[in-house]
PDB file of C-alpha atoms and ligand atoms in Angstrom:
ATOM      1  CA  MET A   1     -12.847   5.425 -13.404  1.00  0.00           C
ATOM      2  CA  LYS A   2     -10.967   3.075 -15.939  1.00  0.00           C
ATOM      3  CA  HIS A   3      -7.711   2.638 -14.483  1.00  0.00           C
ATOM      4  CA  LEU A   4      -6.280   3.022 -10.935  1.00  0.00           C
ATOM      5  CA  LEU A   5      -2.553   4.385 -11.239  1.00  0.00           C
ATOM      6  CA  SER A   6      -2.061   6.931  -8.312  1.00  0.00           C
ATOM      7  CA  ILE A   7      -3.969   7.891  -5.387  1.00  0.00           C
ATOM      8  CA  ASP A   8      -3.276  11.383  -6.580  1.00  0.00           C
ATOM      9  CA  GLU A   9      -5.756  10.811  -9.250  1.00  0.00           C
ATOM     10  CA  LEU A  10      -8.652  10.151  -7.031  1.00  0.00           C
ATOM     11  CA  THR A  11     -11.143  12.804  -5.575  1.00  0.00           C
ATOM     12  CA  ARG A  12     -12.336  12.693  -2.140  1.00  0.00           C
ATOM     13  CA  ASP A  13     -15.871  11.622  -3.221  1.00  0.00           C
ATOM     14  CA  GLU A  14     -14.288   8.809  -5.035  1.00  0.00           C
ATOM     15  CA  VAL A  15     -12.353   7.574  -2.113  1.00  0.00           C
ATOM     16  CA  LEU A  16     -15.515   7.737   0.060  1.00  0.00           C
ATOM     17  CA  ASP A  17     -17.390   5.728  -2.490  1.00  0.00           C
ATOM     18  CA  LEU A  18     -14.671   2.817  -2.664  1.00  0.00           C
ATOM     19  CA  LEU A  19     -14.765   2.962   1.211  1.00  0.00           C
ATOM     20  CA  ALA A  20     -18.333   2.471   1.339  1.00  0.00           C
ATOM     21  CA  LEU A  21     -18.349  -0.208  -1.378  1.00  0.00           C
ATOM     22  CA  ALA A  22     -15.503  -2.092   0.383  1.00  0.00           C
ATOM     23  CA  GLU A  23     -17.486  -2.124   3.536  1.00  0.00           C
ATOM     24  CA  THR A  24     -19.978  -4.136   1.767  1.00  0.00           C
ATOM     25  CA  HIS A  25     -17.581  -6.674   0.874  1.00  0.00           C
ATOM     26  CA  LEU A  26     -16.107  -7.327   4.376  1.00  0.00           C
ATOM     27  CA  ALA A  27     -18.266 -10.265   5.103  1.00  0.00           C
ATOM     28  CA  GLY A  28     -16.149 -11.908   2.381  1.00  0.00           C
ATOM     29  CA  ASP A  29     -19.255 -13.558   0.507  1.00  0.00           C
ATOM     30  CA  LYS A  30     -18.939 -14.674  -3.146  1.00  0.00           C
ATOM     31  CA  VAL A  31     -20.888 -12.741  -5.451  1.00  0.00           C
ATOM     32  CA  ASP A  32     -21.556 -12.675  -9.476  1.00  0.00           C
ATOM     33  CA  THR A  33     -20.465  -9.281 -10.186  1.00  0.00           C
ATOM     34  CA  LEU A  34     -17.731  -9.949 -12.347  1.00  0.00           C
ATOM     35  CA  LYS A  35     -18.884 -13.153 -13.996  1.00  0.00           C
ATOM     36  CA  GLY A  36     -17.337 -13.529 -17.661  1.00  0.00           C
ATOM     37  CA  LYS A  37     -14.687 -10.838 -16.961  1.00  0.00           C
ATOM     38  CA  SER A  38     -10.820 -11.925 -16.594  1.00  0.00           C
ATOM     39  CA  ILE A  39      -8.111 -10.467 -14.821  1.00  0.00           C
ATOM     40  CA  VAL A  40      -4.399 -11.090 -14.928  1.00  0.00           C
ATOM     41  CA  ASN A  41      -1.943 -10.540 -12.180  1.00  0.00           C
ATOM     42  CA  LEU A  42       1.280  -9.213 -13.680  1.00  0.00           C
ATOM     43  CA  PHE A  43       3.946  -9.329 -11.167  1.00  0.00           C
ATOM     44  CA  PHE A  44       7.606  -8.370 -12.230  1.00  0.00           C
ATOM     45  CA  GLU A  45       8.517  -8.154  -8.525  1.00  0.00           C
ATOM     46  CA  ASP A  46       8.058 -10.295  -5.641  1.00  0.00           C
ATOM     47  CA  SER A  47       4.848 -10.284  -3.251  1.00  0.00           C
ATOM     48  CA  THR A  48       2.850 -12.448  -0.766  1.00  0.00           C
ATOM     49  CA  ARG A  49      -0.166 -10.487   0.258  1.00  0.00           C
ATOM     50  CA  THR A  50      -1.011  -8.180  -2.614  1.00  0.00           C
ATOM     51  CA  ARG A  51      -1.046 -11.023  -5.345  1.00  0.00           C
ATOM     52  CA  VAL A  52      -2.929 -13.485  -2.976  1.00  0.00           C
ATOM     53  CA  SER A  53      -5.555 -10.702  -2.231  1.00  0.00           C
ATOM     54  CA  PHE A  54      -5.975  -9.763  -5.730  1.00  0.00           C
ATOM     55  CA  GLU A  55      -6.685 -13.363  -6.618  1.00  0.00           C
ATOM     56  CA  LEU A  56      -9.112 -13.788  -3.972  1.00  0.00           C
ATOM     57  CA  ALA A  57     -10.801 -10.298  -4.749  1.00  0.00           C
ATOM     58  CA  GLY A  58     -11.404 -11.343  -8.219  1.00  0.00           C
ATOM     59  CA  LYS A  59     -12.529 -14.957  -7.518  1.00  0.00           C
ATOM     60  CA  LEU A  60     -15.015 -13.655  -4.659  1.00  0.00           C
ATOM     61  CA  LEU A  61     -16.423 -11.436  -7.699  1.00  0.00           C
ATOM     62  CA  SER A  62     -16.534 -14.571 -10.077  1.00  0.00           C
ATOM     63  CA  ALA A  63     -14.035 -13.213 -12.228  1.00  0.00           C
ATOM     64  CA  ASP A  64     -11.609 -15.693 -13.866  1.00  0.00           C
ATOM     65  CA  VAL A  65      -7.970 -14.622 -12.481  1.00  0.00           C
ATOM     66  CA  ILE A  66      -4.561 -15.779 -14.098  1.00  0.00           C
ATOM     67  CA  ASN A  67      -1.209 -15.309 -12.055  1.00  0.00           C
ATOM     68  CA  PHE A  68       1.865 -14.492 -14.328  1.00  0.00           C
ATOM     69  CA  SER A  69       5.131 -13.925 -12.768  1.00  0.00           C
ATOM     70  CA  ALA A  70       8.202 -12.851 -14.528  1.00  0.00           C
ATOM     71  CA  SER A  71      10.332 -15.700 -13.288  1.00  0.00           C
ATOM     72  CA  GLY A  72       9.756 -18.642 -15.634  1.00  0.00           C
ATOM     73  CA  SER A  73       8.478 -16.258 -18.481  1.00  0.00           C
ATOM     74  CA  SER A  74       9.597 -15.037 -21.840  1.00  0.00           C
ATOM     75  CA  LEU A  75      11.440 -12.135 -20.081  1.00  0.00           C
ATOM     76  CA  ASN A  76      13.969 -14.817 -19.465  1.00  0.00           C
ATOM     77  CA  LYS A  77      14.545 -15.356 -23.223  1.00  0.00           C
ATOM     78  CA  GLY A  78      14.983 -11.641 -24.055  1.00  0.00           C
ATOM     79  CA  GLU A  79      11.343 -10.535 -24.556  1.00  0.00           C
ATOM     80  CA  SER A  80      10.896  -6.694 -23.946  1.00  0.00           C
ATOM     81  CA  LEU A  81       8.194  -5.343 -21.428  1.00  0.00           C
ATOM     82  CA  ARG A  82       6.051  -4.088 -24.336  1.00  0.00           C
ATOM     83  CA  ASP A  83       5.864  -7.284 -26.229  1.00  0.00           C
ATOM     84  CA  THR A  84       5.047  -9.121 -22.774  1.00  0.00           C
ATOM     85  CA  VAL A  85       2.472  -6.817 -22.293  1.00  0.00           C
ATOM     86  CA  GLU A  86       0.862  -6.757 -25.679  1.00  0.00           C
ATOM     87  CA  THR A  87       0.826 -10.520 -25.972  1.00  0.00           C
ATOM     88  CA  ILE A  88      -0.906 -10.502 -22.554  1.00  0.00           C
ATOM     89  CA  SER A  89      -3.243  -7.950 -23.719  1.00  0.00           C
ATOM     90  CA  ALA A  90      -3.999  -9.764 -26.995  1.00  0.00           C
ATOM     91  CA  MET A  91      -5.503 -12.487 -24.866  1.00  0.00           C
ATOM     92  CA  GLY A  92      -8.468 -10.150 -24.022  1.00  0.00           C
ATOM     93  CA  PHE A  93      -8.208  -9.451 -20.264  1.00  0.00           C
ATOM     94  CA  ASP A  94     -10.560  -6.790 -18.852  1.00  0.00           C
ATOM     95  CA  ALA A  95      -8.024  -5.743 -16.223  1.00  0.00           C
ATOM     96  CA  ILE A  96      -4.211  -5.979 -15.619  1.00  0.00           C
ATOM     97  CA  VAL A  97      -2.936  -5.851 -12.334  1.00  0.00           C
ATOM     98  CA  VAL A  98       0.787  -4.706 -12.308  1.00  0.00           C
ATOM     99  CA  ARG A  99       3.588  -4.671  -9.979  1.00  0.00           C
ATOM    100  CA  HIS A 100       7.217  -3.554 -11.532  1.00  0.00           C
ATOM    101  CA  LYS A 101      10.484  -2.379  -9.943  1.00  0.00           C
ATOM    102  CA  SER A 102      10.629   0.783 -12.408  1.00  0.00           C
ATOM    103  CA  ALA A 103       8.365   3.730 -11.411  1.00  0.00           C
ATOM    104  CA  GLY A 104       6.220   4.536 -14.146  1.00  0.00           C
ATOM    105  CA  VAL A 105       5.587   1.603 -16.033  1.00  0.00           C
ATOM    106  CA  PRO A 106       1.829   1.250 -15.626  1.00  0.00           C
ATOM    107  CA  TRP A 107       1.642   4.527 -17.210  1.00  0.00           C
ATOM    108  CA  GLN A 108       3.954   3.308 -20.133  1.00  0.00           C
ATOM    109  CA  MET A 109       1.405   0.353 -20.379  1.00  0.00           C
ATOM    110  CA  LEU A 110      -1.660   2.524 -21.164  1.00  0.00           C
ATOM    111  CA  LYS A 111      -0.024   2.759 -24.643  1.00  0.00           C
ATOM    112  CA  TRP A 112       0.068  -1.114 -25.141  1.00  0.00           C
ATOM    113  CA  THR A 113      -3.543  -2.301 -23.969  1.00  0.00           C
ATOM    114  CA  ASP A 114      -7.065  -1.485 -23.876  1.00  0.00           C
ATOM    115  CA  ALA A 115      -7.509  -3.308 -20.627  1.00  0.00           C
ATOM    116  CA  SER A 116      -7.884  -1.316 -17.320  1.00  0.00           C
ATOM    117  CA  ILE A 117      -4.585  -0.969 -15.477  1.00  0.00           C
ATOM    118  CA  ILE A 118      -4.329  -1.170 -11.553  1.00  0.00           C
ATOM    119  CA  ASN A 119      -0.958  -0.174 -10.407  1.00  0.00           C
ATOM    120  CA  VAL A 120      -0.029  -2.212  -7.252  1.00  0.00           C
ATOM    121  CA  GLY A 121       3.462  -1.009  -6.772  1.00  0.00           C
ATOM    122  CA  ASP A 122       5.905   0.850  -9.341  1.00  0.00           C
ATOM    123  CA  GLY A 123       9.288   1.220  -7.792  1.00  0.00           C
ATOM    124  CA  ALA A 124       9.368   3.542  -4.770  1.00  0.00           C
ATOM    125  CA  HIS A 125       6.499   5.627  -6.623  1.00  0.00           C
ATOM    126  CA  GLN A 126       2.806   4.424  -6.004  1.00  0.00           C
ATOM    127  CA  HIS A 127       0.735   1.641  -4.491  1.00  0.00           C
ATOM    128  CA  PRO A 128      -2.927   2.997  -4.210  1.00  0.00           C
ATOM    129  CA  THR A 129      -4.763   0.051  -3.182  1.00  0.00           C
ATOM    130  CA  GLN A 130      -2.433   0.052  -0.064  1.00  0.00           C
ATOM    131  CA  GLY A 131      -3.351   3.625   0.508  1.00  0.00           C
ATOM    132  CA  LEU A 132      -6.966   2.581   0.168  1.00  0.00           C
ATOM    133  CA  LEU A 133      -6.949  -0.376   2.475  1.00  0.00           C
ATOM    134  CA  ASP A 134      -4.935   1.651   4.919  1.00  0.00           C
ATOM    135  CA  ALA A 135      -7.578   4.312   5.095  1.00  0.00           C
ATOM    136  CA  LEU A 136     -10.336   1.743   5.272  1.00  0.00           C
ATOM    137  CA  THR A 137      -8.548   0.211   8.320  1.00  0.00           C
ATOM    138  CA  ILE A 138      -8.083   3.714  10.102  1.00  0.00           C
ATOM    139  CA  THR A 139     -11.557   4.715   9.319  1.00  0.00           C
ATOM    140  CA  ARG A 140     -13.140   1.372  10.620  1.00  0.00           C
ATOM    141  CA  TYR A 141     -10.904   1.653  13.725  1.00  0.00           C
ATOM    142  CA  LEU A 142     -11.824   5.123  14.357  1.00  0.00           C
ATOM    143  CA  GLY A 143     -15.483   4.791  13.254  1.00  0.00           C
ATOM    144  CA  ARG A 144     -15.414   7.695  11.145  1.00  0.00           C
ATOM    145  CA  SER A 145     -14.394   8.496   7.441  1.00  0.00           C
ATOM    146  CA  ASP A 146     -13.518  11.994   8.198  1.00  0.00           C
ATOM    147  CA  LEU A 147      -9.989  11.819   9.763  1.00  0.00           C
ATOM    148  CA  SER A 148      -9.832  15.828  10.743  1.00  0.00           C
ATOM    149  CA  GLY A 149      -7.680  16.248  13.650  1.00  0.00           C
ATOM    150  CA  ILE A 150      -6.374  12.821  13.644  1.00  0.00           C
ATOM    151  CA  ARG A 151      -2.601  12.555  13.919  1.00  0.00           C
ATOM    152  CA  ILE A 152      -0.886   9.829  11.960  1.00  0.00           C
ATOM    153  CA  VAL A 153       2.828   9.384  12.400  1.00  0.00           C
ATOM    154  CA  ILE A 154       4.595   7.350   9.803  1.00  0.00           C
ATOM    155  CA  VAL A 155       8.204   6.135  10.671  1.00  0.00           C
ATOM    156  CA  GLY A 156      10.973   4.396   8.929  1.00  0.00           C
ATOM    157  CA  ASP A 157      12.440   4.362   5.393  1.00  0.00           C
ATOM    158  CA  ILE A 158      10.325   6.960   3.676  1.00  0.00           C
ATOM    159  CA  ALA A 159      12.553   7.787   0.781  1.00  0.00           C
ATOM    160  CA  HIS A 160      12.222   4.274  -0.731  1.00  0.00           C
ATOM    161  CA  SER A 161       8.533   3.538   0.318  1.00  0.00           C
ATOM    162  CA  ARG A 162       5.722   3.580  -2.473  1.00  0.00           C
ATOM    163  CA  VAL A 163       3.378   2.792   0.658  1.00  0.00           C
ATOM    164  CA  VAL A 164       4.004   6.246   2.429  1.00  0.00           C
ATOM    165  CA  ARG A 165       3.644   8.110  -1.063  1.00  0.00           C
ATOM    166  CA  SER A 166      -0.033   6.626  -1.445  1.00  0.00           C
ATOM    167  CA  ASP A 167      -0.771   6.831   2.284  1.00  0.00           C
ATOM    168  CA  VAL A 168       0.373  10.400   2.712  1.00  0.00           C
ATOM    169  CA  GLY A 169      -2.093  11.373  -0.346  1.00  0.00           C
ATOM    170  CA  ILE A 170      -5.145   9.685   0.903  1.00  0.00           C
ATOM    171  CA  PHE A 171      -4.661  10.699   4.638  1.00  0.00           C
ATOM    172  CA  ASN A 172      -4.405  14.254   3.587  1.00  0.00           C
ATOM    173  CA  LEU A 173      -7.305  13.763   1.345  1.00  0.00           C
ATOM    174  CA  LEU A 174      -9.550  12.426   4.335  1.00  0.00           C
ATOM    175  CA  GLY A 175      -8.130  15.396   6.410  1.00  0.00           C
ATOM    176  CA  ALA A 176      -5.623  13.818   8.818  1.00  0.00           C
ATOM    177  CA  ASP A 177      -2.381  15.501  10.002  1.00  0.00           C
ATOM    178  CA  VAL A 178       0.749  13.359   8.868  1.00  0.00           C
ATOM    179  CA  THR A 179       4.129  13.385  10.600  1.00  0.00           C
ATOM    180  CA  LEU A 180       6.960  11.511   9.038  1.00  0.00           C
ATOM    181  CA  VAL A 181      10.086  10.394  11.263  1.00  0.00           C
ATOM    182  CA  ALA A 182      13.133   9.159   9.715  1.00  0.00           C
ATOM    183  CA  PRO A 183      16.825   9.512   9.596  1.00  0.00           C
ATOM    184  CA  PRO A 184      17.627  12.208   7.404  1.00  0.00           C
ATOM    185  CA  THR A 185      19.262   9.816   4.715  1.00  0.00           C
ATOM    186  CA  LEU A 186      16.064   8.048   4.774  1.00  0.00           C
ATOM    187  CA  LEU A 187      13.945  11.212   3.892  1.00  0.00           C
ATOM    188  CA  PRO A 188      13.209  11.942   0.000  1.00  0.00           C
ATOM    189  CA  PRO A 189      15.176  14.939  -1.162  1.00  0.00           C
ATOM    190  CA  ASP A 190      11.822  16.295  -2.847  1.00  0.00           C
ATOM    191  CA  ILE A 191       9.095  16.758   0.053  1.00  0.00           C
ATOM    192  CA  SER A 192       8.767  20.393  -0.199  1.00  0.00           C
ATOM    193  CA  GLU A 193       5.388  19.741  -1.750  1.00  0.00           C
ATOM    194  CA  TRP A 194       4.056  17.248   0.509  1.00  0.00           C
ATOM    195  CA  LYS A 195       1.223  18.235   3.236  1.00  0.00           C
ATOM    196  CA  ILE A 196       3.236  16.766   6.141  1.00  0.00           C
ATOM    197  CA  SER A 197       5.393  17.604   9.228  1.00  0.00           C
ATOM    198  CA  ILE A 198       8.804  16.210   9.663  1.00  0.00           C
ATOM    199  CA  ALA A 199      10.131  14.927  13.009  1.00  0.00           C
ATOM    200  CA  HIS A 200      13.621  13.303  13.558  1.00  0.00           C
ATOM    201  CA  ASP A 201      12.937  12.116  17.035  1.00  0.00           C
ATOM    202  CA  LEU A 202      10.210   9.317  17.527  1.00  0.00           C
ATOM    203  CA  ASP A 203       9.781  10.012  21.113  1.00  0.00           C
ATOM    204  CA  ASP A 204       8.963  13.534  20.496  1.00  0.00           C
ATOM    205  CA  VAL A 205       5.882  12.533  18.721  1.00  0.00           C
ATOM    206  CA  ILE A 206       4.720   9.495  19.909  1.00  0.00           C
ATOM    207  CA  THR A 207       2.705  10.661  22.934  1.00  0.00           C
ATOM    208  CA  LYS A 208       0.908  13.116  20.369  1.00  0.00           C
ATOM    209  CA  CYS A 209      -0.568  10.837  17.907  1.00  0.00           C
ATOM    210  CA  ASP A 210      -3.405   8.310  17.038  1.00  0.00           C
ATOM    211  CA  VAL A 211      -1.756   5.947  14.709  1.00  0.00           C
ATOM    212  CA  ILE A 212       1.911   5.138  14.184  1.00  0.00           C
ATOM    213  CA  TYR A 213       2.513   3.565  10.762  1.00  0.00           C
ATOM    214  CA  THR A 214       5.890   1.716  10.686  1.00  0.00           C
ATOM    215  CA  ILE A 215       7.838   1.193   7.195  1.00  0.00           C
ATOM    216  CA  ARG A 216      10.519  -1.356   6.961  1.00  0.00           C
ATOM    217  CA  PRO A 217      13.748  -0.417   5.608  1.00  0.00           C
ATOM    218  CA  GLN A 218      13.306  -1.437   1.916  1.00  0.00           C
ATOM    219  CA  ARG A 219      16.466  -3.135   1.260  1.00  0.00           C
ATOM    220  CA  GLU A 220      15.753  -4.101  -2.232  1.00  0.00           C
ATOM    221  CA  ARG A 221      15.821  -0.295  -3.017  1.00  0.00           C
ATOM    222  CA  ILE A 222      18.461   0.855  -0.573  1.00  0.00           C
ATOM    223  CA  ASN A 223      21.975   1.769  -0.715  1.00  0.00           C
ATOM    224  CA  GLU A 224      23.316   0.194   2.547  1.00  0.00           C
ATOM    225  CA  ALA A 225      25.457   3.470   3.096  1.00  0.00           C
ATOM    226  CA  LEU A 226      22.064   5.158   3.795  1.00  0.00           C
ATOM    227  CA  LEU A 227      21.065   3.052   6.611  1.00  0.00           C
ATOM    228  CA  PRO A 228      22.292   3.618  10.210  1.00  0.00           C
ATOM    229  CA  SER A 229      23.496   0.650  12.046  1.00  0.00           C
ATOM    230  CA  MET A 230      20.632  -1.695  12.805  1.00  0.00           C
ATOM    231  CA  ASP A 231      21.176  -1.207  16.669  1.00  0.00           C
ATOM    232  CA  GLU A 232      20.948   2.496  16.138  1.00  0.00           C
ATOM    233  CA  TYR A 233      17.991   2.347  13.835  1.00  0.00           C
ATOM    234  CA  ILE A 234      16.121   0.154  16.623  1.00  0.00           C
ATOM    235  CA  ALA A 235      17.021   2.381  19.231  1.00  0.00           C
ATOM    236  CA  ARG A 236      15.772   5.549  17.550  1.00  0.00           C
ATOM    237  CA  TYR A 237      12.865   4.274  15.291  1.00  0.00           C
ATOM    238  CA  SER A 238      11.487   0.861  16.407  1.00  0.00           C
ATOM    239  CA  ILE A 239       8.491   0.747  18.649  1.00  0.00           C
ATOM    240  CA  THR A 240      10.139  -1.027  21.300  1.00  0.00           C
ATOM    241  CA  ASN A 241       8.336  -2.390  24.361  1.00  0.00           C
ATOM    242  CA  ASP A 242       9.292   0.629  26.425  1.00  0.00           C
ATOM    243  CA  ARG A 243       7.909   2.962  23.716  1.00  0.00           C
ATOM    244  CA  PHE A 244       4.627   0.974  23.265  1.00  0.00           C
ATOM    245  CA  ALA A 245       4.290   1.477  27.015  1.00  0.00           C
ATOM    246  CA  ARG A 246       4.308   5.050  26.863  1.00  0.00           C
ATOM    247  CA  LEU A 247       1.463   5.330  24.183  1.00  0.00           C
ATOM    248  CA  ASP A 248      -2.080   6.422  24.978  1.00  0.00           C
ATOM    249  CA  GLU A 249      -4.157   3.236  24.944  1.00  0.00           C
ATOM    250  CA  HIS A 250      -6.319   4.232  21.912  1.00  0.00           C
ATOM    251  CA  VAL A 251      -3.103   4.531  19.575  1.00  0.00           C
ATOM    252  CA  ALA A 252      -2.815   1.795  17.017  1.00  0.00           C
ATOM    253  CA  ILE A 253       0.140   0.383  15.223  1.00  0.00           C
ATOM    254  CA  MET A 254      -0.022  -0.380  11.499  1.00  0.00           C
ATOM    255  CA  GLU A 255       2.418  -1.847   8.994  1.00  0.00           C
ATOM    256  CA  ALA A 256       1.842  -2.899   5.292  1.00  0.00           C
ATOM    257  CA  GLY A 257       3.894  -6.136   5.441  1.00  0.00           C
ATOM    258  CA  PRO A 258       6.319  -7.879   5.116  1.00  0.00           C
ATOM    259  CA  LEU A 259       6.939  -6.980   8.970  1.00  0.00           C
ATOM    260  CA  VAL A 260      10.519  -7.185  10.066  1.00  0.00           C
ATOM    261  CA  ARG A 261      10.264  -8.221  13.530  1.00  0.00           C
ATOM    262  CA  GLY A 262      12.559  -6.697  16.110  1.00  0.00           C
ATOM    263  CA  VAL A 263      13.623  -4.068  13.643  1.00  0.00           C
ATOM    264  CA  GLN A 264      10.228  -1.994  13.453  1.00  0.00           C
ATOM    265  CA  MET A 265       8.781  -3.253  16.493  1.00  0.00           C
ATOM    266  CA  SER A 266       9.290  -5.804  19.148  1.00  0.00           C
ATOM    267  CA  ASN A 267       7.511  -9.407  19.054  1.00  0.00           C
ATOM    268  CA  ALA A 268       5.312  -8.353  21.952  1.00  0.00           C
ATOM    269  CA  VAL A 269       4.059  -5.191  19.920  1.00  0.00           C
ATOM    270  CA  ALA A 270       3.740  -7.107  16.723  1.00  0.00           C
ATOM    271  CA  ASP A 271       1.659  -9.640  18.567  1.00  0.00           C
ATOM    272  CA  SER A 272      -0.588  -7.121  20.454  1.00  0.00           C
ATOM    273  CA  ASP A 273      -4.236  -6.583  19.585  1.00  0.00           C
ATOM    274  CA  ARG A 274      -3.404  -2.713  18.703  1.00  0.00           C
ATOM    275  CA  ASN A 275      -1.295  -3.892  15.938  1.00  0.00           C
ATOM    276  CA  LEU A 276      -3.778  -3.731  13.182  1.00  0.00           C
ATOM    277  CA  MET A 277      -1.606  -5.519  10.374  1.00  0.00           C
ATOM    278  CA  ASN A 278      -3.865  -8.517   9.961  1.00  0.00           C
ATOM    279  CA  GLN A 279      -6.905  -6.134   9.837  1.00  0.00           C
ATOM    280  CA  GLN A 280      -5.148  -4.321   7.045  1.00  0.00           C
ATOM    281  CA  VAL A 281      -4.673  -7.733   5.248  1.00  0.00           C
ATOM    282  CA  LYS A 282      -8.521  -8.542   5.698  1.00  0.00           C
ATOM    283  CA  HIS A 283      -9.557  -5.111   4.584  1.00  0.00           C
ATOM    284  CA  GLY A 284      -7.328  -5.207   1.473  1.00  0.00           C
ATOM    285  CA  VAL A 285      -9.308  -8.361  -0.094  1.00  0.00           C
ATOM    286  CA  ALA A 286     -12.647  -6.116   0.376  1.00  0.00           C
ATOM    287  CA  MET A 287     -10.976  -3.073  -0.869  1.00  0.00           C
ATOM    288  CA  ARG A 288      -9.659  -4.755  -3.963  1.00  0.00           C
ATOM    289  CA  MET A 289     -12.995  -6.139  -4.438  1.00  0.00           C
ATOM    290  CA  ALA A 290     -14.431  -2.472  -4.668  1.00  0.00           C
ATOM    291  CA  VAL A 291     -11.576  -1.529  -6.985  1.00  0.00           C
ATOM    292  CA  LEU A 292     -12.103  -4.166  -9.542  1.00  0.00           C
ATOM    293  CA  GLN A 293     -16.123  -3.937  -9.305  1.00  0.00           C
ATOM    294  CA  SER A 294     -15.512  -0.186  -9.974  1.00  0.00           C
ATOM    295  CA  LEU A 295     -13.298  -0.329 -12.766  1.00  0.00           C
ATOM    296  CA  ILE A 296     -14.584  -3.423 -14.568  1.00  0.00           C
ATOM    297  CA  GLY A 297     -18.096  -3.938 -13.267  1.00  0.00           C
ATOM    298  CA  VAL A 298     -21.009  -3.605 -15.557  1.00  0.00           C
ATOM    299  CA  THR A 299     -22.690  -0.706 -13.440  1.00  0.00           C
ATOM    300  CA  LYS A 300     -20.234   2.076 -13.043  1.00  0.00           C
TER     301      LYS A 300
HETATM  302  C1  LIG B   1       4.488  -3.221   0.285  1.00  0.00           C
HETATM  303  C2  LIG B   1       5.082  -3.059  -0.987  1.00  0.00           C
HETATM  304  O1  LIG B   1       5.335  -4.013  -1.718  1.00  0.00           O
HETATM  305  O2  LIG B   1       5.190  -1.820  -1.174  1.00  0.00           O
HETATM  306  N1  LIG B   1       4.023  -4.341   0.704  1.00  0.00           N
HETATM  307  C3  LIG B   1       2.524  -4.575   0.203  1.00  0.00           C
HETATM  308  O3  LIG B   1       2.247  -4.648  -0.702  1.00  0.00           O
HETATM  309  N2  LIG B   1       1.943  -5.197   1.355  1.00  0.00           N
HETATM  310  C4  LIG B   1       5.448  -2.637   1.456  1.00  0.00           C
HETATM  311  C5  LIG B   1       6.838  -3.298   1.499  1.00  0.00           C
HETATM  312  O4  LIG B   1       7.289  -4.231   0.829  1.00  0.00           O
HETATM  313  O5  LIG B   1       7.375  -3.053   2.588  1.00  0.00           O
END
């Protein structure tokens, strides 16, 4: 494995290896594995947890990590994406961690650099390390890596979410049954190939699931006309206290962050032990260590 661009490029065995390797990093100990290697975080879009998570993961592996952000860069002086990437690449980084608002940018970059590329979000397309850390969180919660028979409901803005596209791929690979719940305007037009079921009413499915994963309305990519009114959205798609009370006690809540409290779920649900959001963040560091180690570590 030289690059990580899409969940769809991974085999089940590669995913299982990454899950096992991430487990070894959960204690958060610093190791020498990537001493002498350098990583650049190339973020053309806002981020809190993904950028910090990759920075910490790289540092815990003893790599040198540099953060680039588009604001304050020569892009503001008219430099092209290609020239920016070639400039960064000429500095000799071993890995480039990239987030960009346009789908496909990480693939374009393959032509401009020899470094390993890790896609951490290209528009609404893919965010593979989020899929991997979500799989790590679910498999640890359930105590098994085979998700056959596990029913995962993903609710919210499916159309504009790269998290959904990565999660559906990896949940399928591990054998889970995935149901998407969204207003028709927030479902992508092209899901005939996806191995999922669709429901339009959250109340129909919450009593028959093991995990509910909520996706915030991705306002930065959304045409407001597609959104129902917020009151209607909350009434139909939010994990309210009332819905939470109807869930079986084993059902976990997940969310990639940033969380929109009161819209995706109530404050009480957000603060409950069954909301795995902070576990996801913790697991993210370990999973990114596993990915970096697999891509640019000496022993592959
Ligand atoms: C996600 C993203 O950027 O796609 N956030 C993240 O990486 N944790 C999800 C989101 O923005 O809703």
